[in-house]
Coordinates of C-alpha atoms in Angstrom, one line a residue:
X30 CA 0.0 0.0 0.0
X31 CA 0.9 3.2 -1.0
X32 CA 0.5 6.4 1.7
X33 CA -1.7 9.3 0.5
X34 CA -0.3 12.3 -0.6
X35 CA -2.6 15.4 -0.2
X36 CA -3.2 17.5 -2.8
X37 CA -3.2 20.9 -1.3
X38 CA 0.2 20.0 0.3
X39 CA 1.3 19.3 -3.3
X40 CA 0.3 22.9 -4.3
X41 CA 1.3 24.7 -1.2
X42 CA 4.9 23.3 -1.7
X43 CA 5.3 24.0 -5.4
X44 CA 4.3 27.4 -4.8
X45 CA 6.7 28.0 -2.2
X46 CA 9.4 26.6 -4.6
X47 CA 7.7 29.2 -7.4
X48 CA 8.0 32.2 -5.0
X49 CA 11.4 30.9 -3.8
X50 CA 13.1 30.7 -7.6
X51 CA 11.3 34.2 -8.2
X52 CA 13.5 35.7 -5.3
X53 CA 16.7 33.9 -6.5
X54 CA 16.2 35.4 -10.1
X55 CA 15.4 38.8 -8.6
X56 CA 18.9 39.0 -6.3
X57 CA 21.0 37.3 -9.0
X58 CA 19.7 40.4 -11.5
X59 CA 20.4 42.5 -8.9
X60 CA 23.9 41.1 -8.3
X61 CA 24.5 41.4 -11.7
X62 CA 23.6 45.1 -11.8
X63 CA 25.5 45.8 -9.1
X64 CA 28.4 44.5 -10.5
X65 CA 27.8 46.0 -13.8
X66 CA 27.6 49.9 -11.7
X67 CA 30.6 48.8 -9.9
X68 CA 32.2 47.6 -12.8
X69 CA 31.4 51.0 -14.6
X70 CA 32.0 53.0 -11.2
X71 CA 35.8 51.7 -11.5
X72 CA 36.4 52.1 -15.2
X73 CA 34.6 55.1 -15.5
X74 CA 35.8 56.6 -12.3
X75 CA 38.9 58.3 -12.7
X76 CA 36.5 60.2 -15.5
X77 CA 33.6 60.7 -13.1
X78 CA 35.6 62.5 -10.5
X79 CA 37.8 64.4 -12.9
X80 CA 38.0 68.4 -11.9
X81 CA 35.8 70.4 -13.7
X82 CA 39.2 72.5 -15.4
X83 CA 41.0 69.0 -15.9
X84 CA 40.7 66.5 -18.6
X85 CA 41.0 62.5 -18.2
X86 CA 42.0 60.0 -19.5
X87 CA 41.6 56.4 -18.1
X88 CA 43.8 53.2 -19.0
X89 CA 43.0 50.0 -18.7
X90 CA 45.8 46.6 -18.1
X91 CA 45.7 43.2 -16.5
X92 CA 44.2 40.8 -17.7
X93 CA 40.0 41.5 -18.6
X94 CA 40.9 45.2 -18.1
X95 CA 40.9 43.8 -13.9
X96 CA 42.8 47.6 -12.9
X97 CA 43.0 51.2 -14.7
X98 CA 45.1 54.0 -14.4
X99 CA 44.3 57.8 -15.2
X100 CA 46.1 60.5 -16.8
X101 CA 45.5 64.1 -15.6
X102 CA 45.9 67.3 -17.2
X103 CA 45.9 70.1 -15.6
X104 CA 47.3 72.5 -17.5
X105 CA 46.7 76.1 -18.3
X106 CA 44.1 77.1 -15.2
X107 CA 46.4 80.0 -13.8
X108 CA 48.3 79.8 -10.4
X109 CA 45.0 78.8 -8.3
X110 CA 44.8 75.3 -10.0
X111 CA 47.1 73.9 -7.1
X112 CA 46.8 72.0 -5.3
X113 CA 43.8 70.3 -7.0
X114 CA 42.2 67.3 -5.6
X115 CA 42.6 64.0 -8.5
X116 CA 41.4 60.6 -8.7
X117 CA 43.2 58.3 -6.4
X118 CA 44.7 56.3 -9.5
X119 CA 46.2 59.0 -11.3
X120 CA 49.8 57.8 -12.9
X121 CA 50.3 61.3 -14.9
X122 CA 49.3 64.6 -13.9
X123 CA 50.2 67.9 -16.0
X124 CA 50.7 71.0 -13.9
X125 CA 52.5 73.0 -17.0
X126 CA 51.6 76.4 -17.9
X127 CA 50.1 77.6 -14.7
X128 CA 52.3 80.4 -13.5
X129 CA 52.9 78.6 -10.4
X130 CA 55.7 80.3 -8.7
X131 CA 56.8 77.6 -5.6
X132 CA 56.1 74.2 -5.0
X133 CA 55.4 73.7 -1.5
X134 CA 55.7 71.0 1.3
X135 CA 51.8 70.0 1.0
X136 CA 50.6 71.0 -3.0
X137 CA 52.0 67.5 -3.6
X138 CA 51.1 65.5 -0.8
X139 CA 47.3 65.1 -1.1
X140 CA 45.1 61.8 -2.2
X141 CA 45.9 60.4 -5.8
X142 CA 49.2 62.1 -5.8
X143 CA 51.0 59.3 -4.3
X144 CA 50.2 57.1 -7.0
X145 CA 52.1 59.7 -9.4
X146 CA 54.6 58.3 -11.8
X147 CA 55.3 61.1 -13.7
X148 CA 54.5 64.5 -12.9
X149 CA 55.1 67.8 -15.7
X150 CA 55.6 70.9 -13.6
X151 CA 57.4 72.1 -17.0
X152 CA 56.4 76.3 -18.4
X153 CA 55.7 77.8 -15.3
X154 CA 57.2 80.5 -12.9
X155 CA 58.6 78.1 -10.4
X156 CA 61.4 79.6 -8.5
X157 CA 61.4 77.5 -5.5
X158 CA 60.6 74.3 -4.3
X159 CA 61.0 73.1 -0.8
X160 CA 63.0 70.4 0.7
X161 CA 59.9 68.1 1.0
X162 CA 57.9 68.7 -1.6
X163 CA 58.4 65.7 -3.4
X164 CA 58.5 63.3 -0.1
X165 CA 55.0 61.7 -0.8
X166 CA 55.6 60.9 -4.4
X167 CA 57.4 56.9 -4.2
X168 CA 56.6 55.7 -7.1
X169 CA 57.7 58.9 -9.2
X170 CA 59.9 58.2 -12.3
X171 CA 59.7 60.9 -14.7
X172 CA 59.9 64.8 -13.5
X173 CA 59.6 67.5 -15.9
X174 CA 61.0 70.9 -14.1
X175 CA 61.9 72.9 -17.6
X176 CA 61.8 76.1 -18.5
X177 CA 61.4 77.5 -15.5
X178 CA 63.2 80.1 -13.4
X179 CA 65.0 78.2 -11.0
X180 CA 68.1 78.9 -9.1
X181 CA 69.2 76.0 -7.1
X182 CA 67.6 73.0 -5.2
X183 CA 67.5 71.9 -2.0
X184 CA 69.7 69.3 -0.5
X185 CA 67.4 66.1 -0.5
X186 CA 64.6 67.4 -2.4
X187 CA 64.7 63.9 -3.9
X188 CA 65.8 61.7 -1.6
X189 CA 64.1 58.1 -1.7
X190 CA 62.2 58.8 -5.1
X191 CA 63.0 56.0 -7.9
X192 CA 63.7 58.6 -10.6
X193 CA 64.6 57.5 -14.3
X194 CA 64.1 61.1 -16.0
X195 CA 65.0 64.4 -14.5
X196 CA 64.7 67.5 -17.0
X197 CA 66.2 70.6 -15.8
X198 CA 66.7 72.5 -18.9
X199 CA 65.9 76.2 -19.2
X200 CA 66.0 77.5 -16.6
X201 CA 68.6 79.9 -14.7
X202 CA 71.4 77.6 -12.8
X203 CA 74.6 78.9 -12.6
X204 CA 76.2 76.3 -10.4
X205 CA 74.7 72.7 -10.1
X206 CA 76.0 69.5 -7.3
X207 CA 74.9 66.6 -9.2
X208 CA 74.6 65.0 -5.6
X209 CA 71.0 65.9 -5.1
X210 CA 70.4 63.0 -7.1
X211 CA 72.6 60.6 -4.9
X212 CA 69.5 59.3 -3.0
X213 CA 70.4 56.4 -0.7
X214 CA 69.5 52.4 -2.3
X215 CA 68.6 53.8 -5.3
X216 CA 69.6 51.5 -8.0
X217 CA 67.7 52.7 -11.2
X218 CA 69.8 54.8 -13.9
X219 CA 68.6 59.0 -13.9
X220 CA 68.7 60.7 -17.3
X221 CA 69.3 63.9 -16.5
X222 CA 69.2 67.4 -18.8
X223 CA 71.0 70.5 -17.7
X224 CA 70.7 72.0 -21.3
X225 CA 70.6 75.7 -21.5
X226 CA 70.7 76.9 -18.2
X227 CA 74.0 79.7 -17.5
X228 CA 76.0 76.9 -16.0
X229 CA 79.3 77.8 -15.2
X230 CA 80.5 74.8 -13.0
X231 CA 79.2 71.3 -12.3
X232 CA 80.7 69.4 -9.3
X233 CA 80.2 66.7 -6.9
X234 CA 81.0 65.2 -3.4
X235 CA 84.1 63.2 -4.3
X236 CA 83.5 62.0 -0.6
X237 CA 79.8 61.2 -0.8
X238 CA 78.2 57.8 -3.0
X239 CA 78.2 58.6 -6.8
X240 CA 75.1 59.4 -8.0
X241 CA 73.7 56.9 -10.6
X242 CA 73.3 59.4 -13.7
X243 CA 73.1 57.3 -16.9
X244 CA 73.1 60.1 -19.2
X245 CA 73.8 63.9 -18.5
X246 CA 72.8 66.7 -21.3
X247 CA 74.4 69.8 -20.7
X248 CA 74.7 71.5 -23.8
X249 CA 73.6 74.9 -24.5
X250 CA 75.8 76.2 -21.0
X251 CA 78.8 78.7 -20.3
X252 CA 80.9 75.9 -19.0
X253 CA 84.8 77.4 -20.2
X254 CA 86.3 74.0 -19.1
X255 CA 85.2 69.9 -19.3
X256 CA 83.7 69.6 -16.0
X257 CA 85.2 67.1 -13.7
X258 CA 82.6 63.3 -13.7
X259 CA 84.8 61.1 -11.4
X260 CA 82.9 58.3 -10.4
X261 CA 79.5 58.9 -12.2
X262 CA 79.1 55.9 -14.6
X263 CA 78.0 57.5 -17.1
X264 CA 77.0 56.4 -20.7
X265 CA 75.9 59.5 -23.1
X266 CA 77.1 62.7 -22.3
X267 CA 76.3 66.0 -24.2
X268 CA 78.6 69.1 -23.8
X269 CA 77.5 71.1 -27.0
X270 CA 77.0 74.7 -27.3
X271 CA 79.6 75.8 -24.6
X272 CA 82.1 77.8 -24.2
X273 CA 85.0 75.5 -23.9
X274 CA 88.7 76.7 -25.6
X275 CA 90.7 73.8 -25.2
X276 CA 90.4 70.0 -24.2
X277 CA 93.1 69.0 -22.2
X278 CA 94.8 65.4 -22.0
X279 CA 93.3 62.7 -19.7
X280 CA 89.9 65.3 -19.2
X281 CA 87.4 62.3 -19.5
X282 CA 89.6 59.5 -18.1
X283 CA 87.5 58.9 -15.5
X284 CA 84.4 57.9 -17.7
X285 CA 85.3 54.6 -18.5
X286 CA 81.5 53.6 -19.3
X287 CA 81.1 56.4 -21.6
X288 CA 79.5 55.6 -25.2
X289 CA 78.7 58.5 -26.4
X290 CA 80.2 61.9 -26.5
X291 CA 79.2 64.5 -28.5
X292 CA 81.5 68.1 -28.5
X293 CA 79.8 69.9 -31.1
X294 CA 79.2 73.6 -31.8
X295 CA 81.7 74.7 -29.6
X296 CA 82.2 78.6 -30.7
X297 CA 85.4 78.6 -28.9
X298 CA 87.3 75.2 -29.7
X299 CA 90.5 75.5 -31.1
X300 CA 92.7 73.1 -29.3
X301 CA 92.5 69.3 -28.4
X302 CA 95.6 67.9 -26.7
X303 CA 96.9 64.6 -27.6
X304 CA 95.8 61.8 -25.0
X305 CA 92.5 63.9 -24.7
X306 CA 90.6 60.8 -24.8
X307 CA 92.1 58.4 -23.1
X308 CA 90.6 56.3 -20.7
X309 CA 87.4 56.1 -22.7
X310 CA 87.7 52.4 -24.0
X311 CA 84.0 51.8 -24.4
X312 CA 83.2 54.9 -26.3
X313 CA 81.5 54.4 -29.5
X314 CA 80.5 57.6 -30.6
X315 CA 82.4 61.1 -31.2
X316 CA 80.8 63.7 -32.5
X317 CA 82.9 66.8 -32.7
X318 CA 81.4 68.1 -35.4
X319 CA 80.6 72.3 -36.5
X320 CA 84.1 73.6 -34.4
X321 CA 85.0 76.1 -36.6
X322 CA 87.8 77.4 -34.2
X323 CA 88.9 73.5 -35.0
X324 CA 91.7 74.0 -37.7
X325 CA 94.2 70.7 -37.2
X326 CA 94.1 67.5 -35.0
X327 CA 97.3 65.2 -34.2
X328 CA 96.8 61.5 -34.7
X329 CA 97.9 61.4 -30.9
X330 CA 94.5 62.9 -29.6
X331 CA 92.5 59.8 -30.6
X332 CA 95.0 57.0 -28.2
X333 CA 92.7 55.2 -26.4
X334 CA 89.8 54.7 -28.7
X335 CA 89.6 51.5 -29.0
X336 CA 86.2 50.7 -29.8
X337 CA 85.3 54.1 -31.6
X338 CA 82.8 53.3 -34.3
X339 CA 81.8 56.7 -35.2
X340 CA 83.6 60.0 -35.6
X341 CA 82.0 63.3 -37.0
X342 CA 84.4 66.0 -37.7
X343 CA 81.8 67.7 -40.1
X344 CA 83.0 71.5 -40.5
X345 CA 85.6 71.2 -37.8
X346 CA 89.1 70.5 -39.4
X347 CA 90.7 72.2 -42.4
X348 CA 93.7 70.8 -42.8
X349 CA 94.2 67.9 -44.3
X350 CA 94.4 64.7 -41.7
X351 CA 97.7 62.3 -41.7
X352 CA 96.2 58.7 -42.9
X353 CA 97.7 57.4 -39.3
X354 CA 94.8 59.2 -37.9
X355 CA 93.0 55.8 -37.7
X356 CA 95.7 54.0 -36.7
X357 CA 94.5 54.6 -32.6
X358 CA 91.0 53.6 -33.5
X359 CA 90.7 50.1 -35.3
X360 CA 87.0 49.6 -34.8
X361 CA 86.1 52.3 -36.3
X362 CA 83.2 52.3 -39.2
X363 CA 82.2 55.3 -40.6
X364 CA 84.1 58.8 -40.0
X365 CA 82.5 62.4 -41.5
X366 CA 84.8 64.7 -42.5
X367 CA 82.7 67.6 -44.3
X368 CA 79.4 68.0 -46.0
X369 CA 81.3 65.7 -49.0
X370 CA 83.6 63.7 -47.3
X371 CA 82.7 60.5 -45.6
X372 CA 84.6 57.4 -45.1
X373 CA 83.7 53.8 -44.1
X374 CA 85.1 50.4 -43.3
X375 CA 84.6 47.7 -45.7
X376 CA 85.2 44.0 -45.4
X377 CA 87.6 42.5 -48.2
X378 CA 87.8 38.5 -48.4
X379 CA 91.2 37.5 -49.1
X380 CA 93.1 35.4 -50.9
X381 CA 91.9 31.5 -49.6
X382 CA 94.7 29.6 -47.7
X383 CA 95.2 25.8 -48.6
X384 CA 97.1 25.3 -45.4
X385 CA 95.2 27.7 -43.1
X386 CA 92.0 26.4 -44.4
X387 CA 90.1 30.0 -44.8
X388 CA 90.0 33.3 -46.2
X389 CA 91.2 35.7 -43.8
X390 CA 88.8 39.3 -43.8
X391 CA 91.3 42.3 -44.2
X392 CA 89.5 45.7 -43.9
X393 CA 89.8 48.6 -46.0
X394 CA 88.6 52.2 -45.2
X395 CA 87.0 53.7 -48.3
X396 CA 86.5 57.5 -48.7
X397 CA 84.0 59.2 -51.4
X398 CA 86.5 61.6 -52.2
X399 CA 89.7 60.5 -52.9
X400 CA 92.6 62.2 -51.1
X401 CA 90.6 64.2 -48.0
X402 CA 93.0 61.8 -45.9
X403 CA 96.7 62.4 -46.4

């Protein structure tokens, strides 16, 4: 025998089921709404709480577009702009033509400006900026200071900051310590451009930890002598545009990891003493092109070059230059001796060697015009 099931319990349970799935349906939508606003709240965000005088921009990474970054730009509101509140993921904010006159301890320091990374403070009036103005910004790798009217710095100003680019340019430094960038543990190579500024001297601590400059521009300067690197590793170095009269012997022998040099449109230049170079035996590139002061260079000024691969001497030398010129470089590839006058290394196969078992590669430097070198 089979027990009786009653009807009405039948019914009063399926309906319960009914109302039951009807709840589930209506709280999963709403779960998935919710997560659509929030969704939108966080791409949308850095956009939806933009200031009214500011335009952004947000960027989306990971994988599924999972976080976002913002770009601010701030630029051209007058002196009143800072400080300005941002969205608390902004990774570039643009503070340039604003008139802003001096950067204080706390226009940096508010929400969204620790998340900085890099920051253009570049065409204003700044004349000043405190010791701690940049204190909050840690992740900060790009800082755009130029044409500005600034002085000096202060000791420190960017101590613990993981700085890759620093540009410095146009602005009104006379003197410069390249130890403001010697910030304790950092590891991370600085670019760094001085250009056209009224420098007259660059120094540094010979006492205190090298700073780790990469590259240093400081063309465009009144420096009257080669300034004095000792223990900065650098890599490119730019001295064009000064007023420099003579290079004297050994005056970069302390760069050793120097690749690039370039010595060009110097008004002044009319002398460059044998062993000038030497020391520099990972240099690559010489450009000491458009000296017109430049009239003759001794094969002796080039010792050391042992893996020069480039020289310019476009509009620097009149006189013709003695063919054991090259002798001091033997890796070098192309040299440019005027507007018309270029030469280059070539590889010639030789005669084949039953014995040796090979060709052996001689190589021959080739000129356009024959007879420049003599």
């Amino acid at each position: 025998m089979f027990a009786r099931v009653d009807s009405s319990v039948g019914s009063s349970f399926a309906e319960r089921v009914n109302v039951e799935s009807q709840r589930v349906s209506i709280m999963v939508a709403f779960l998935c709404l919710s997560l659509t606003s929030l969704l939108a709240l966080v791409t949308a965000g850095g956009v939806k709480n933009c200031h009214p005088k500011c335009r952004c921009e947000v960027e989306s990474y990971g994988l599924f577009d999972s976080f976002s970054l913002t770009k601010v730009d701030c630029s051209g509101h007058g002196p009143d702009a800072t400080p300005i509140p941002i969205p608390l993921d902004t990774s570039h904010l643009d503070l340039s033509h604003n008139s802003i006159t001096y950067i204080t301890d706390s226009m940096l320091s508010g929400p969204g400006y620790t998340t900085l990374v890099s920051l253009d403070l570049s065409k204003n009036l700044i004349s000043r900026v405190s010791s701690k103005a940049f204190n909050k910004l840690r992740y900060l790798e790009t800082l755009d200071l130029s044409q500005n009217i600034l002085e000096n710095l202060s000791d420190g100003c960017f101590s613990g900051l993981p700085l890759a680019e620093v540009d410095l340019s146009d602005n009104r430094f006379r003197e410069f310590d390249l130890n403001v960038f010697n910030t304790r543990g950092h590891e991370t190579p600085i670019s760094v451009d001085l250009s056209n500024n009224l420098l007259g001297a660059i120094s540094r601590n010979p006492h205190l930890h090298a700073p780790y400059i990469k590259s240093l521009m400081l063309a465009g300067n009144q420096l009257r002598t080669v300034p004095r690197l000792a223990g900065i590793p650098l890599q490119y170095l730019s001295l064009d545009g000064n007023l420099i009269r003579s290079v004297d012997e050994g005056a970069f022998e302390e760069l050793t990891d120097l690749v690039y040099l370039t010595l060009s449109g110097l008004p002044e230049l009319s002398v460059i003493h044998p062993n000038s170079f030497r020391g520099l035996r990972n240099l690559q590139v010489l450009d000491l092109s458009n000296n017109f002061q430049l009239r003759t260079l001794g094969p002796d000024v080039f010792n050391g070059l042992s893996a020069l691969q480039e020289l310019n001497l476009s509009k620097s030398v009149a006189t013709p230059l003695p063919v054991t010129i090259f002798n001091n470089m033997p890796s070098i590839k192309s040299a440019t001796l005027g507007p018309n006058m270029h030469c280059w290394k070539t590889h010639k196969q030789g005669q084949f060697h039953r014995q040796i078992g090979q060709a052996k590669a001689n190589d021959i430097l080739t000129c356009d015009v024959p007879g420049i070198i003599m």
